[in-house]
Structures are given as C-alpha cells and as structure tokens.
Amino acid sequence: MRGNNVLGLIFSNVHEERVRELTEKRTMGSVPFGGRYRLIDFPLSNMVNSGINKVGVITKSNYQSLMDHLGSGKAWDLSRKREGLFILPPFSGECSMSNSRIESLSSIGTFLSNSREEFVIVSDSDVVCNIEFTDVMSSHLKHNADITVIYRSGKLPEKICDPTVYTIDPDNRVRDMLINPRADGECNYGLSMLLMKRETLMKIVADCVSRNLYNFKRDFLQRNISNYRIFAYEFKGFTQTICSMNSYFEANMSLMLPKVRAELFNADRPIFTKVRDDMPARYGLGSIVTNSLIADGCVIDGTVENCVLFRGVRVGKGTKLENCVVMQDSVIGPNCRLNYVVMDKDVVIKNDRSLLGFQSYPVFISKGSVV
Amino acid sequence: MLPKQEVVAMLLAGGQGSRLGVLTKYLAKPAVPYGGKYRIIDFPLSNCVNSGIETVGVLTQYQPLVLNEYIGSGQPWDLDSINAGVRVLPPYQRGRKSDWYKGTANAIYQNIPYIERYNPEYVVVLSGDHIYKMDYSKMVAYHKEKEADCTIAVIEVPLEEASRFGILNTHEDASIYQFDEKPKVPKSNQASMGIYVFTWSKLRKYLEADEANPKSSNDFGKDVLPAMLNAGERMFAYRFEGYWKDVGTIDSLWESNMDLLNPKIPLDLSEENWKIYSRNPVMPPHYVAGGATVQNSLVAEGCNVYGEIDFAVLFAGVYIAPGAVVKDSIIMPGSRVEENAIVQYAIVSENAVIGKGAVVGARPEDIENKDEWGVAVVGDGCVIAPGTTVPPKAMIDAETLAEEAEK
C-alpha cells in the first residue's frame, strides 16, 4: 500500500572523506555499487518499498551526478503529481559549507513545515541493506516512542566513521549513547537511520539552532536522551557500511554469496535504479567466468574471476581479471592481468598491462583514466 | 484538434502468430520475448523513436493482455509525449457496423479517425514480427524525393529462397510494375519487408474504396497494394541493407536469437545511437558461479548460472543448476533448468521448469532421420518431470502436460 503518512529524508553527502577517491566527483549517494546501482538506490528503494510516497534528498555539494541519476524519480516510482521525489540543494546565504546535518535540516524548514506527513524517516546513504521500515514504524508506535533509532548488534565495522554505540534497556529504550567509543567486543551500533514525528524533528532542530549547536549526533541525539523517549529497533538482516575503500571493496565482493544476494535483492522488495537499456551481457568464444557478478551490456572475451563488472564493461581476449570491481563502460584491452583493482567509470586499460593490488589495499584507478 | 504530425506510424500487432505454436498461446506475436531482454515489438517501437516518429498506433486484437501491459504508457520508449506517443488501438463497437479487424487494411480503415486527429502527410505501416534496425526517416525522405504515393521497403534475398517471399519487380528507377507473391520462378530477388510508407490522402481513398468492395479480403498485400498499382499510382521500392529477419516461425525465431551470438552477423544491439529500448526488469546483475562454464552466450540480469552454457540466450531471472547443460537454446524469463538436465536446440518459454536429469531436444548430428529433427519447444509454465525426455521438434504446453499427468 502506498502512502503511509511517513516522509523520507536522505542525506546524500555523508562521510565522503572516508572514500575520497570515489567521491571526488560525486556524492556518497551516487557512488556506484554492485554492478548497476548507486548507494542511494538502497535507502530510496527501501523507503518506496515501505510505502513512503514522498522523499527529500538533501544535497550539499558535487550533486551533479546524483541529479543525473535520480532524474524525475521515475525509476523509483517517485515521479508523481502528489508527493514524489524532491531534491533539496543548499540555500546559499544560510548555509556555510560546514558538514552539519542540523544546518541542512534547518535550511529545509519550509519543505518540512509544508509536508503533510506525520512521521519522518531520516537516513544516511552509506549503508547497504534491504530494510522494511513498516516494521520500524510498528515498533515505534508500540513503544509510544518520540524517536526510534535503528541499530545492529555485532562487532563494529572497521574504520567506521564516528560510530554511535547504544546502551539499551530490555524494553528497548535507549539509556545511553556513546560516540566513537573504544569498543572491541559486540555492541549495538547505529545505522544512521531515525524515525520520529515531523514536528519532533522540526522542534529539536529549532532548539539546536537557537543554542548554536550543530552536531547532529551529540546535540540532536545524545543531549536529548533524558528529554525524549528514544527507543531502538534492531535490524538483523545484511548490512554493509561503506566507510573505507576496503569496506567498499568487501561490500561488492559480499554480493557473490547467494545468501546476501537473496536478502539484498529480495524480489518482493526490489532495489530500483536508473535503467540504461543495454543489451544483455555477451560472452565470446573462450571466455572463462567464475564467481562473478556481471551486468547488462558487458562484452567478455577473457577470463574473469571473483569480479563485479558494471554495465557496459569490455574485457579483451587473453585478459585475466581477478578480484576486481570495474565500473560502467570501462574497457580492458587484450592480454592484461589485473588483480585487486577497483576501476572507476570510463577507464581504459590498453593492451598487455599488468596491475596488481592486494586484498587489504586494492589499487584504485580514477574516472576516465587511461592506463 | 491535436498539433499536426507529419508522420504517423501504424503498427500491425493483432496477428495470432499461430506458427509459433505454444509460444503465442497466451500472448500476441509481437509480445514474444527475443534476444535475452526484449520483446519483438521493441524493434519497430525503438526504430520509430530513433527515426523521430513519435506518434504510433498499435493495432491489437489477439491475446492483447501481455502486449497492452507491456506497452503501458510507452515510457520505456520515450513514447509518452503530451500530444503524441503510443496508443493501443483495439477493435471497438460503434453504431451498427462494428466488427473485429477483418484484415490488415481493415484494421487501418477502422482507425481512420485516430490518424485524422493528427492530420498527417504520411502514414508508415509496420508489422510486429520482424527483427531489424531501420531509420524510417530515410525511407520517408526517399518517398518524398520520388514523389511517391506508396513506398515499400525491400531487401535482397538469395534468389533460390526468393520463392518464399513476396517479390517486387521494379523498373530501373525503382518504380514497381509487379507484385509476385511467393513466385515459383522469381524474376527478381527483392523481397517485401512488410514496411510501407503511404501518402495519407491517397491511402485513405484506397482504404475507403477497399472497404466498399464486398469481395475484398481487406488485406494490404492482396487487395490495397494491387489496386493502387492497377490504378497507376506512383509506387516505389526502397532498398534496405542490413539485418532483417521474419521471426514468425519457431525455426526463424530460434535462428534469429542465435544470430545475436554470431559476431559476423550485422545486428549490433549495443549501438549507442540506435538503442533498442525495452521495459527493463528490476533485477540485480547476473551471477556466474565458480565451476560454471559460459561461452558464446547472451545472459540477462537476474540470472544465476551454476552449470554449463554454450550458444545460449538466457533471459532475466533464469536459473541454471550445477551440472545442467544448455546448448544452442533459448531460455525465457524466470525459467529453471535443474541439476544435470540437458537442454539442446530448444526454446524454453517463460517460468518453465526442466526437472533434474531431464533431456530436452537433441543435436541434429545425433538424429539419423533428419526429418524427425527440429527445435523442441517447452511452453509457458511447463514443469518437465525429472528424468523425462522431450524429443526434438516436440511442442509441449502446460495444459496437455497436466492432462497427461491425470491419466
């Protein structure tokens, strides 16, 4: 059922310093992932699949590729007369370019106050998962919560940026919240997704601004633990936070596991993305492909092992690709050898080149480079 | 009155396509899947858009549900414009004289009001059962240059095969002087491709005359075109070079899919400036497992390949189990080939299951009597029991399977 009284808000520029290479010319939300997606496809599709009709995407800088990707929102069924997709670029004048979510939220005050939805889900765009927000909503209502935070139980992902770790009561109420603590064992860490009433969001943002407090985690959440009923919802499915080149690489590689694919690409909750109308992938004579994820439009004449190939990648004869992530329209000539390489879009690797990275340090080749 | 459109295309999509047997049991021929992610109608629709024709009427009659749903608003082909776009035109009731489409010409005749709304100069008539890439705007330009009343696209076919086609005999200036439907002794090798450009005012006159003739079978090829020729209208042949294939039979549909795997055949679907658009499935990239063998194949998104495929066309969401072998075959969306099953020279339709160890089809070299060999076809939703054999040339559909199971 569409239309459930919830507004979606996505921050498209988050933690970009963590994957500088990938976000040099794009937002975190438009980082390519998994052969045909961009990271924002995950929160956006999750919202749409949970019946959310109206989504605002908050941008700050470098959002050309994001706008190109989102277009009218048609691919997510968000191009509509009532509600739909709203791209919310910064207001010049009001916004210093500091990376503050509170400032961004304050600058979209009109958008928020003009919306009719009672609730709002706020999400970052650096977590890959397939989550049903209606379950979060039920939990929120059951606990009569002011704010529900979504967390995961387990070991903190390495290099995760400013993780929040929650101490949770047996009845799921959040008692304490630590930011960037030293936590070695299992803990409850946040997935940067919150659900609350739209009015509550606007009120807390206004409070923060009036006190000149601009840190989202510290001032919006931590300070308010005793003032508001904050509850936690545990998400048990697959998640991968993109917080370094390594985690980006691993997240792509984890898609080789049938279990991860089945969960992430659940046919009842599909992940939508912009379509490109490529022909199906074409395999030539003598192509050898094992354990790889291959998108439409690829033309493969060589050997491919443990790789993710995005749309329109070409692999020449006699070339051997192992453990590589190759983005859209990159061309690898004949007789190359590549191992542990992450290639951005439109890269050209000419004949007979060898590039070897290592699992813990994949070689990165930036957009449009010619090797 | 809508803004004038110089060219309106009318796409004949009502045919049953009975020669495709079980493949067209529940859908019209133009909706038959092709090439791993397309349906046949994607080709004329994409050609229209790429040629700058944005007003397309699709005439449907037989099993229109899948086709209607597939065309939808026309958005995948950019045919959802404000004033133009694609319209599905079924036969409808009106006054006393309402009827099904009696023939190709009658189908256009019944939709004269649709065409008139755009006040066009030219009407392009297309059919929905051919695979080709063609710039219709060049053909329209040729039609204008020749000041023709009707232009028919032709393609050169080998003279020994010419007797299977409708052959056009022309003078040196390409003007047509004779139609020869499947001639025993062909005088030329110019076969009609079933693509016509008409000057609308002329066509309208002939359609009305044809309708008034009770003896007419209301068919373009049999009635309207000969009538125009006999009346001395200016009719020209427009020569097309490139890949063109009628996919109206099981064999030709199978061959045309296999043509996509042949690098020597000039049908490139990856051409950036002449894309073939389609309604894309929402599925992740396909996965090829360790231990799988994939060669000379076309594999669409959402597939999972654990077995061996060679000269195969796999549509979206197909599953090939470990130990399964698929060779020289087409597997349509959502079908599964289970462990150790062998599929050779076969077309497996949508959502079918080939059980463990089942054998579908055979290689021609393994059959002594060549007359017994042919492409095997497994229909929509069929479940082939484990260990059973589907002989070559067989055509299986789900209902007969169920009846047999009851016995």
CSV table of C-alpha atoms in Angstrom, one decimal, chain A residues 43-290:
chain,number,residue,atom,x,y,z
A,43,PRO,CA,17.7,3.9,1.1
A,44,LEU,CA,15.4,5.2,-1.7
A,45,SER,CA,14.1,1.8,-2.7
A,46,ASN,CA,13.7,0.8,1.0
A,47,MET,CA,11.5,3.8,1.5
A,48,VAL,CA,9.4,3.2,-1.6
A,49,ASN,CA,9.0,-0.5,-0.8
A,50,SER,CA,7.8,0.5,2.7
A,51,GLY,CA,5.1,2.6,1.2
A,52,ILE,CA,6.7,6.0,1.5
A,53,ASN,CA,5.4,8.4,-1.1
A,54,LYS,CA,7.5,11.5,-0.6
A,55,VAL,CA,11.2,11.5,-0.3
A,56,GLY,CA,13.5,14.6,0.1
A,57,VAL,CA,17.1,14.1,-0.9
A,58,ILE,CA,19.3,16.6,0.9
A,59,THR,CA,22.4,17.5,-1.1
A,60,LYS,CA,25.3,19.8,-0.3
A,61,SER,CA,28.0,19.7,-2.9
A,62,ASN,CA,29.0,17.7,-6.0
A,63,TYR,CA,25.5,16.7,-6.7
A,64,GLN,CA,25.5,16.8,-10.5
A,65,SER,CA,25.9,13.0,-10.8
A,66,LEU,CA,23.3,12.5,-8.2
A,67,MET,CA,20.7,14.7,-10.1
A,68,ASP,CA,21.6,12.9,-13.3
A,69,HIS,CA,21.0,9.6,-11.6
A,70,LEU,CA,17.7,10.5,-9.9
A,71,GLY,CA,16.2,12.4,-12.7
A,72,SER,CA,12.5,12.8,-12.1
A,73,GLY,CA,12.4,9.9,-9.8
A,74,LYS,CA,10.6,7.8,-12.3
A,75,ALA,CA,12.7,4.7,-11.8
A,76,TRP,CA,11.7,4.6,-8.1
A,77,ASP,CA,8.0,5.4,-9.0
A,78,LEU,CA,8.5,8.7,-7.4
A,79,SER,CA,7.6,10.9,-10.3
A,80,ARG,CA,4.1,11.8,-9.3
A,81,LYS,CA,1.6,14.6,-9.0
A,82,ARG,CA,1.1,14.1,-5.3
A,83,GLU,CA,4.3,13.9,-3.4
A,84,GLY,CA,7.2,12.2,-5.1
A,85,LEU,CA,10.9,13.0,-5.2
A,86,PHE,CA,12.3,16.3,-4.1
A,87,ILE,CA,16.0,17.1,-4.5
A,88,LEU,CA,16.9,19.7,-1.8
A,89,PRO,CA,20.1,21.6,-2.6
A,90,PRO,CA,21.6,24.0,-0.1
A,91,PHE,CA,20.2,27.5,0.2
A,92,SER,CA,23.1,29.9,-0.4
A,93,GLY,CA,23.5,32.6,2.3
A,94,GLU,CA,22.0,30.5,5.0
A,95,CYS,CA,24.4,27.7,4.6
A,96,SER,CA,28.1,27.7,5.4
A,97,MET,CA,29.5,24.7,3.7
A,98,SER,CA,30.2,23.0,7.0
A,99,ASN,CA,29.1,19.4,7.1
A,100,SER,CA,26.3,19.8,9.5
A,101,ARG,CA,23.1,17.8,9.3
A,102,ILE,CA,21.4,20.2,11.6
A,103,GLU,CA,22.1,23.1,9.4
A,104,SER,CA,20.9,21.2,6.4
A,105,LEU,CA,17.7,20.3,8.2
A,106,SER,CA,17.2,23.8,9.3
A,107,SER,CA,17.6,25.1,5.8
A,108,ILE,CA,14.8,22.8,4.5
A,109,GLY,CA,12.5,24.1,7.2
A,110,THR,CA,9.9,25.2,4.7
A,111,PHE,CA,9.9,21.9,3.0
A,112,LEU,CA,9.4,20.2,6.3
A,113,SER,CA,6.7,22.5,7.5
A,114,ASN,CA,4.8,22.3,4.2
A,115,SER,CA,4.8,18.5,4.2
A,116,ARG,CA,1.7,16.8,5.5
A,117,GLU,CA,3.2,13.5,6.7
A,118,GLU,CA,3.0,13.0,10.4
A,119,PHE,CA,6.3,11.0,10.6
A,120,VAL,CA,9.7,11.3,9.1
A,121,ILE,CA,12.5,8.8,8.5
A,122,VAL,CA,15.9,10.2,8.2
A,123,SER,CA,18.6,8.1,6.6
A,124,ASP,CA,22.2,8.4,5.5
A,125,SER,CA,23.3,6.9,2.2
A,126,ASP,CA,26.3,4.9,3.1
A,127,VAL,CA,24.6,1.8,4.4
A,128,VAL,CA,23.8,-1.0,2.0
A,129,CYS,CA,20.8,-3.0,3.3
A,130,ASN,CA,17.2,-4.0,2.5
A,131,ILE,CA,15.0,-3.0,5.4
A,132,GLU,CA,11.3,-2.9,5.8
A,133,PHE,CA,10.5,0.5,7.5
A,134,THR,CA,6.9,-0.5,8.3
A,135,ASP,CA,8.4,-2.9,11.0
A,136,VAL,CA,10.3,0.1,12.4
A,137,MET,CA,7.1,2.1,12.4
A,138,SER,CA,5.2,-0.7,14.3
A,139,SER,CA,7.9,-0.8,16.9
A,140,HIS,CA,7.8,3.0,17.2
A,141,LEU,CA,4.1,3.1,17.8
A,142,LYS,CA,4.2,0.1,20.2
A,143,HIS,CA,6.7,1.8,22.4
A,144,ASN,CA,5.0,5.2,22.1
A,145,ALA,CA,8.5,6.5,21.3
A,146,ASP,CA,9.5,10.0,20.4
A,147,ILE,CA,12.4,8.8,18.4
A,148,THR,CA,13.3,5.3,17.2
A,149,VAL,CA,16.9,4.7,16.2
A,150,ILE,CA,17.8,1.6,14.0
A,151,TYR,CA,20.8,-0.4,15.2
A,152,ARG,CA,22.7,-3.5,14.6
A,153,SER,CA,24.2,-5.9,17.1
A,154,GLY,CA,27.7,-7.1,16.4
A,155,LYS,CA,31.3,-6.1,16.1
A,156,LEU,CA,31.9,-2.5,15.0
A,157,PRO,CA,32.8,-2.4,11.3
A,158,GLU,CA,36.5,-1.3,10.9
A,159,LYS,CA,37.2,2.4,10.3
A,160,ILE,CA,33.5,3.2,10.6
A,161,CYS,CA,33.1,7.0,10.9
A,162,ASP,CA,32.1,8.3,14.4
A,163,PRO,CA,30.1,5.2,15.3
A,164,THR,CA,27.3,5.6,17.8
A,165,VAL,CA,27.0,2.8,20.3
A,166,TYR,CA,23.8,2.5,22.3
A,167,THR,CA,23.1,1.0,25.7
A,168,ILE,CA,19.7,-0.4,25.5
A,169,ASP,CA,17.2,-1.5,28.2
A,170,PRO,CA,15.5,-4.9,28.0
A,171,ASP,CA,12.4,-3.0,26.9
A,172,ASN,CA,14.4,-1.4,24.0
A,173,ARG,CA,14.6,2.1,25.5
A,174,VAL,CA,18.0,3.8,24.8
A,175,ARG,CA,19.6,4.6,28.1
A,176,ASP,CA,23.0,5.8,26.9
A,177,MET,CA,24.7,6.6,23.7
A,178,LEU,CA,28.5,6.9,23.1
A,179,ILE,CA,30.0,8.4,20.1
A,180,ASN,CA,33.2,6.9,18.8
A,181,PRO,CA,34.0,4.9,21.9
A,182,ARG,CA,36.7,2.3,22.2
A,183,ALA,CA,34.6,-0.8,21.8
A,184,ASP,CA,36.3,-4.1,21.0
A,185,GLY,CA,33.6,-6.7,21.5
A,186,GLU,CA,30.0,-7.0,20.4
A,187,CYS,CA,28.0,-3.8,20.7
A,188,ASN,CA,24.8,-2.1,19.5
A,189,TYR,CA,25.9,0.4,16.8
A,190,GLY,CA,23.6,2.8,15.0
A,191,LEU,CA,22.9,2.5,11.3
A,192,SER,CA,22.2,6.3,10.9
A,193,MET,CA,18.5,5.8,10.4
A,194,LEU,CA,16.0,7.5,12.6
A,195,LEU,CA,12.2,7.6,12.8
A,196,MET,CA,10.3,10.3,14.6
A,197,LYS,CA,7.4,12.7,14.2
A,198,ARG,CA,8.0,15.5,11.7
A,199,GLU,CA,7.0,18.0,14.5
A,200,THR,CA,9.6,16.5,16.8
A,201,LEU,CA,12.3,16.8,14.2
A,202,MET,CA,11.5,20.4,13.5
A,203,LYS,CA,11.3,21.2,17.2
A,204,ILE,CA,14.7,19.6,18.0
A,205,VAL,CA,16.4,21.3,15.0
A,206,ALA,CA,15.0,24.7,16.1
A,207,ASP,CA,16.2,24.1,19.6
A,208,CYS,CA,19.7,23.2,18.4
A,209,VAL,CA,19.9,26.2,16.1
A,210,SER,CA,18.8,28.6,18.8
A,211,ARG,CA,21.6,27.3,21.0
A,212,ASN,CA,24.1,27.3,18.2
A,213,LEU,CA,24.5,23.6,18.5
A,214,TYR,CA,25.3,22.0,15.2
A,215,ASN,CA,26.5,18.5,15.8
A,216,PHE,CA,23.8,16.0,14.9
A,217,LYS,CA,24.8,13.1,16.9
A,218,ARG,CA,25.9,15.0,20.0
A,219,ASP,CA,23.4,17.8,20.1
A,220,PHE,CA,20.4,16.2,18.4
A,221,LEU,CA,20.5,12.8,19.9
A,222,GLN,CA,23.0,12.5,22.8
A,223,ARG,CA,21.8,15.6,24.6
A,224,ASN,CA,18.2,14.5,24.4
A,225,ILE,CA,18.4,11.0,25.8
A,226,SER,CA,16.8,12.0,29.0
A,227,ASN,CA,14.4,14.6,27.4
A,228,TYR,CA,12.8,12.3,24.9
A,229,ARG,CA,11.6,8.7,24.7
A,230,ILE,CA,14.3,7.3,22.5
A,231,PHE,CA,13.8,3.6,21.5
A,232,ALA,CA,16.0,1.3,19.5
A,233,TYR,CA,15.0,-1.1,16.7
A,234,GLU,CA,17.3,-3.9,15.9
A,235,PHE,CA,17.8,-4.7,12.2
A,236,LYS,CA,19.1,-8.3,11.9
A,237,GLY,CA,19.5,-8.5,8.1
A,238,PHE,CA,22.6,-8.0,6.0
A,239,THR,CA,24.2,-4.6,6.2
A,240,GLN,CA,27.4,-3.2,5.0
A,241,THR,CA,28.6,0.3,5.8
A,242,ILE,CA,30.7,1.9,3.2
A,243,CYS,CA,33.4,3.7,5.3
A,244,SER,CA,36.6,3.0,3.5
A,245,MET,CA,38.0,1.7,0.2
A,246,ASN,CA,38.3,-1.7,1.8
A,247,SER,CA,34.8,-1.9,3.1
A,248,TYR,CA,33.6,-0.7,-0.3
A,249,PHE,CA,35.6,-3.5,-2.0
A,250,GLU,CA,34.3,-6.1,0.5
A,251,ALA,CA,30.7,-4.9,0.2
A,252,ASN,CA,30.9,-5.5,-3.5
A,253,MET,CA,32.6,-8.9,-3.0
A,254,SER,CA,30.0,-10.0,-0.5
A,255,LEU,CA,27.4,-10.0,-3.3
A,256,MET,CA,28.9,-13.3,-4.5
A,257,LEU,CA,27.3,-15.0,-1.6
A,258,PRO,CA,23.9,-16.4,-2.6
A,259,LYS,CA,22.5,-15.6,0.8
A,260,VAL,CA,23.5,-11.9,0.7
A,261,ARG,CA,22.0,-11.6,-2.8
A,262,ALA,CA,18.8,-13.3,-1.8
A,263,GLU,CA,18.4,-10.9,1.1
A,264,LEU,CA,19.5,-7.7,-0.5
A,265,PHE,CA,17.7,-8.3,-3.8
A,266,ASN,CA,14.5,-9.7,-2.3
A,267,ALA,CA,12.0,-10.0,-5.2
A,268,ASP,CA,9.2,-8.6,-3.0
A,269,ARG,CA,11.3,-5.5,-2.1
A,270,PRO,CA,13.4,-4.9,-5.3
A,271,ILE,CA,16.2,-2.4,-5.4
A,272,PHE,CA,15.3,0.1,-8.1
A,273,THR,CA,17.8,2.0,-10.2
A,274,LYS,CA,18.0,4.1,-13.3
A,275,VAL,CA,17.8,1.9,-16.4
A,276,ARG,CA,20.2,2.1,-19.3
A,277,ASP,CA,18.7,-0.1,-22.0
A,278,ASP,CA,21.9,-2.1,-22.5
A,279,MET,CA,21.7,-5.4,-24.3
A,280,PRO,CA,22.3,-8.5,-22.2
A,281,ALA,CA,25.9,-9.4,-21.4
A,282,ARG,CA,27.6,-11.1,-24.3
A,283,TYR,CA,30.2,-13.9,-23.8
A,284,GLY,CA,32.6,-14.7,-26.6
A,285,LEU,CA,34.3,-17.9,-27.6
A,286,GLY,CA,36.9,-18.9,-24.9
A,287,SER,CA,35.5,-16.6,-22.2
A,288,ILE,CA,36.1,-18.1,-18.7
A,289,VAL,CA,34.0,-16.6,-15.9
A,290,THR,CA,33.7,-17.9,-12.4
